[in-house]
PDB file of C-alpha atoms in Angstrom:
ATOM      1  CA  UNK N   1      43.917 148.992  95.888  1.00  0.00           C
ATOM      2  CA  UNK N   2      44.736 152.303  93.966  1.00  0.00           C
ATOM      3  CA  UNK N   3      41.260 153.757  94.869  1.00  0.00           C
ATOM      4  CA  UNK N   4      42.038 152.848  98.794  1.00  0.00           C
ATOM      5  CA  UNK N   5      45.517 154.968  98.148  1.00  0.00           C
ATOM      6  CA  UNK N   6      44.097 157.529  96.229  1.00  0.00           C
ATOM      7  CA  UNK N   7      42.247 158.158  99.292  1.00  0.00           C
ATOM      8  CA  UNK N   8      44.450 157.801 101.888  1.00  0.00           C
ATOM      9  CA  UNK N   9      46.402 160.153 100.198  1.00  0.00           C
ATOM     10  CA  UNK N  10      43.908 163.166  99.797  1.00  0.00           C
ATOM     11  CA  UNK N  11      42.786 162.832 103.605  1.00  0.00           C
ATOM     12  CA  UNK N  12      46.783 163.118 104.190  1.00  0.00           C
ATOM     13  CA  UNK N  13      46.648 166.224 102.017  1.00  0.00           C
ATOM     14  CA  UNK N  14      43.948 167.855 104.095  1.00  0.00           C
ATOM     15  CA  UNK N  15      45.749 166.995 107.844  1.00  0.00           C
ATOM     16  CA  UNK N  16      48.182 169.709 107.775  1.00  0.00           C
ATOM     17  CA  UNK N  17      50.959 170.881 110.637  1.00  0.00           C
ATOM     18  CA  UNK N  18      52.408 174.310 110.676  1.00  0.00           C
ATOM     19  CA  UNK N  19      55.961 174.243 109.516  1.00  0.00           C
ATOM     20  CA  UNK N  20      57.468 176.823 111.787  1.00  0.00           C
ATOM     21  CA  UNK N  21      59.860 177.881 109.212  1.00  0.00           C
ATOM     22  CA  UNK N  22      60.454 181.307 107.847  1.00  0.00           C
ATOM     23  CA  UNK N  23      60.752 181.270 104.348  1.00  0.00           C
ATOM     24  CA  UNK N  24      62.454 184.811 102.894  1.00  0.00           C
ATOM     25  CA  UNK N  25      62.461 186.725 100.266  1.00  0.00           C
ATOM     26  CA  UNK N  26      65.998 185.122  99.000  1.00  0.00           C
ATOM     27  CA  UNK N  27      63.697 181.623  99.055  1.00  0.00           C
ATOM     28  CA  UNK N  28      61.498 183.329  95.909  1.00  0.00           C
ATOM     29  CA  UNK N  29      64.882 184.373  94.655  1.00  0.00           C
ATOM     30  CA  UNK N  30      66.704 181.121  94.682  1.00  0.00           C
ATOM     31  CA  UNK N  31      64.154 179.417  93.143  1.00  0.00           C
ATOM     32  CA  UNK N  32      63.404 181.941  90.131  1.00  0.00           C
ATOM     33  CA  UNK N  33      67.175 181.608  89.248  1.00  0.00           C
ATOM     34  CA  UNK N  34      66.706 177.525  89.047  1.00  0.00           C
ATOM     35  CA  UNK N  35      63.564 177.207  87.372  1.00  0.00           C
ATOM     36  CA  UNK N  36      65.211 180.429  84.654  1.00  0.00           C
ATOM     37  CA  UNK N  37      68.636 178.264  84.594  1.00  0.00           C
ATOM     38  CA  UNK N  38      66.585 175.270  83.549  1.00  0.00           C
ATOM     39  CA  UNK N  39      64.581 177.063  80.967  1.00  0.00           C
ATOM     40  CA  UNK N  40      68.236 178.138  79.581  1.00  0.00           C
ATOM     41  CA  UNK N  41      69.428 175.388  79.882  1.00  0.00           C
ATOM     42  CA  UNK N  42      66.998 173.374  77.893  1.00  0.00           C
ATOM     43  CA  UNK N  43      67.127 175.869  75.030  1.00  0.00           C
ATOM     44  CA  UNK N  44      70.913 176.097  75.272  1.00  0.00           C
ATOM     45  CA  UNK N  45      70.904 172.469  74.488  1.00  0.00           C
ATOM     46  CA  UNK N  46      68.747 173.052  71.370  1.00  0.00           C
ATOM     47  CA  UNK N  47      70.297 174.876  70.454  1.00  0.00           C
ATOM     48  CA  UNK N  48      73.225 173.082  70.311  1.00  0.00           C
ATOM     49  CA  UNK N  49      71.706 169.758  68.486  1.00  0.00           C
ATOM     50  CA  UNK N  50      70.317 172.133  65.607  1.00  0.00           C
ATOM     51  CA  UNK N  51      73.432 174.563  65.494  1.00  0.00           C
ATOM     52  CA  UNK N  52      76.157 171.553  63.802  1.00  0.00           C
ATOM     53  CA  UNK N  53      73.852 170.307  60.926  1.00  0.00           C
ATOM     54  CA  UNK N  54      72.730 174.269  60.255  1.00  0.00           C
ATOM     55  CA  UNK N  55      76.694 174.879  60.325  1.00  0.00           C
ATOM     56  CA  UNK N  56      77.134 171.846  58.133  1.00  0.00           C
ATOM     57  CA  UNK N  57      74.522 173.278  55.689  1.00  0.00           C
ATOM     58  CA  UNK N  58      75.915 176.857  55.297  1.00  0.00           C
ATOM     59  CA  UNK N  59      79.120 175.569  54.837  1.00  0.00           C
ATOM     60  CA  UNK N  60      78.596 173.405  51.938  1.00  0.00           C
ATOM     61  CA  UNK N  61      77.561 176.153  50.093  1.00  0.00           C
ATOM     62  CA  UNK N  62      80.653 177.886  50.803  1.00  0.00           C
ATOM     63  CA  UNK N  63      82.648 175.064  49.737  1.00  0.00           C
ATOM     64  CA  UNK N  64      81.602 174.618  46.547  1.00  0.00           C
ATOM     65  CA  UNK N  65      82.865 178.456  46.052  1.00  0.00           C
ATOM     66  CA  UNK N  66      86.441 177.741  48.059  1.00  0.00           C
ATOM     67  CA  UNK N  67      86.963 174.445  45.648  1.00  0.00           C
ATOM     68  CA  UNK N  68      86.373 176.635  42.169  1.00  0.00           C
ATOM     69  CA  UNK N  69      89.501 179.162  43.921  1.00  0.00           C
ATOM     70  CA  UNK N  70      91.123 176.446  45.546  1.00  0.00           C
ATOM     71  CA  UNK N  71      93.026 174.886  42.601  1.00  0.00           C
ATOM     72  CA  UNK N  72      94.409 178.051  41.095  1.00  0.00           C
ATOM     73  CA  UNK N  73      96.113 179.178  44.049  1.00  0.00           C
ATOM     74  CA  UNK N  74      97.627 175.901  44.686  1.00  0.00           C
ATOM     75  CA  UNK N  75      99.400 176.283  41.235  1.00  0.00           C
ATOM     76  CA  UNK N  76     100.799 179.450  42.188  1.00  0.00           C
ATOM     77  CA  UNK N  77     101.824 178.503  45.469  1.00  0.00           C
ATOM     78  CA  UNK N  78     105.055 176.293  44.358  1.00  0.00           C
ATOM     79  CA  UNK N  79     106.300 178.649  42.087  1.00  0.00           C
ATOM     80  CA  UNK N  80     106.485 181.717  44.744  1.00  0.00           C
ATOM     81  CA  UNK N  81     108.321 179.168  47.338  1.00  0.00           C
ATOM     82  CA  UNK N  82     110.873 178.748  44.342  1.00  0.00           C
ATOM     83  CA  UNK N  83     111.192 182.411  44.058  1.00  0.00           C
ATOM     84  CA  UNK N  84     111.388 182.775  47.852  1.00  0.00           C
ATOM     85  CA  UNK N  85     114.009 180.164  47.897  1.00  0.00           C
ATOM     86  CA  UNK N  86     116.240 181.331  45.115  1.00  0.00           C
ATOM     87  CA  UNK N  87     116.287 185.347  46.630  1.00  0.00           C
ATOM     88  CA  UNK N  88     117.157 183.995  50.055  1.00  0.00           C
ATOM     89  CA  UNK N  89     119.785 182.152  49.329  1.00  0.00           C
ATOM     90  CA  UNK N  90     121.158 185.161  46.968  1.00  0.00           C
ATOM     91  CA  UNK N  91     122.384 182.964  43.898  1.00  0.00           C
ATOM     92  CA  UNK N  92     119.802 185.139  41.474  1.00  0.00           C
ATOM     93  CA  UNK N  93     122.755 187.973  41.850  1.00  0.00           C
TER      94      UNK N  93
END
């Protein structure tokens, strides 16, 4: 059965009929542009799986840095609202 198709199909190949069709310069064109939008599109997409867990990765070493900070500025935070609230409201003078 498949060797009966196979041939059937490669004595099909060799019968061809002109297409009377003009195919143009924009033809080459248009199809450059889809096969270079695919390529892009398939490294876009990489690029986009492997760019979250790289993020992930730099960022955890930044972290570590931002915790060691972290606490001392909350500390100071409370105390300059206090001050901020006390001048505003003019009862220091």
């Amino acid at each position: 059965m498949r060797l009966r198709c196979l041939i059937v199909c490669l004595f099909a190949s060799f019968y061809l009929t002109p297409a009377y069709a003009y195919l143009g310069p924009g033809l080459g064109t248009g199809a450059l542009a889809v096969i270079l939008g695919i390529i892009a599109s398939v490294f876009l997409a990489l690029f986009a799986i492997f760019w979250y867990p790289i993020k992930k990765l730099f960022k955890k070493d930044k972290g570590a840095d931002a915790e060691a900070v972290l606490p001392a500025t909350q500390e100071a935070l409370p105390e300059e609202q206090s001050d901020s609230k006390t001048d505003s409201r003019g009862s220091d003078s």
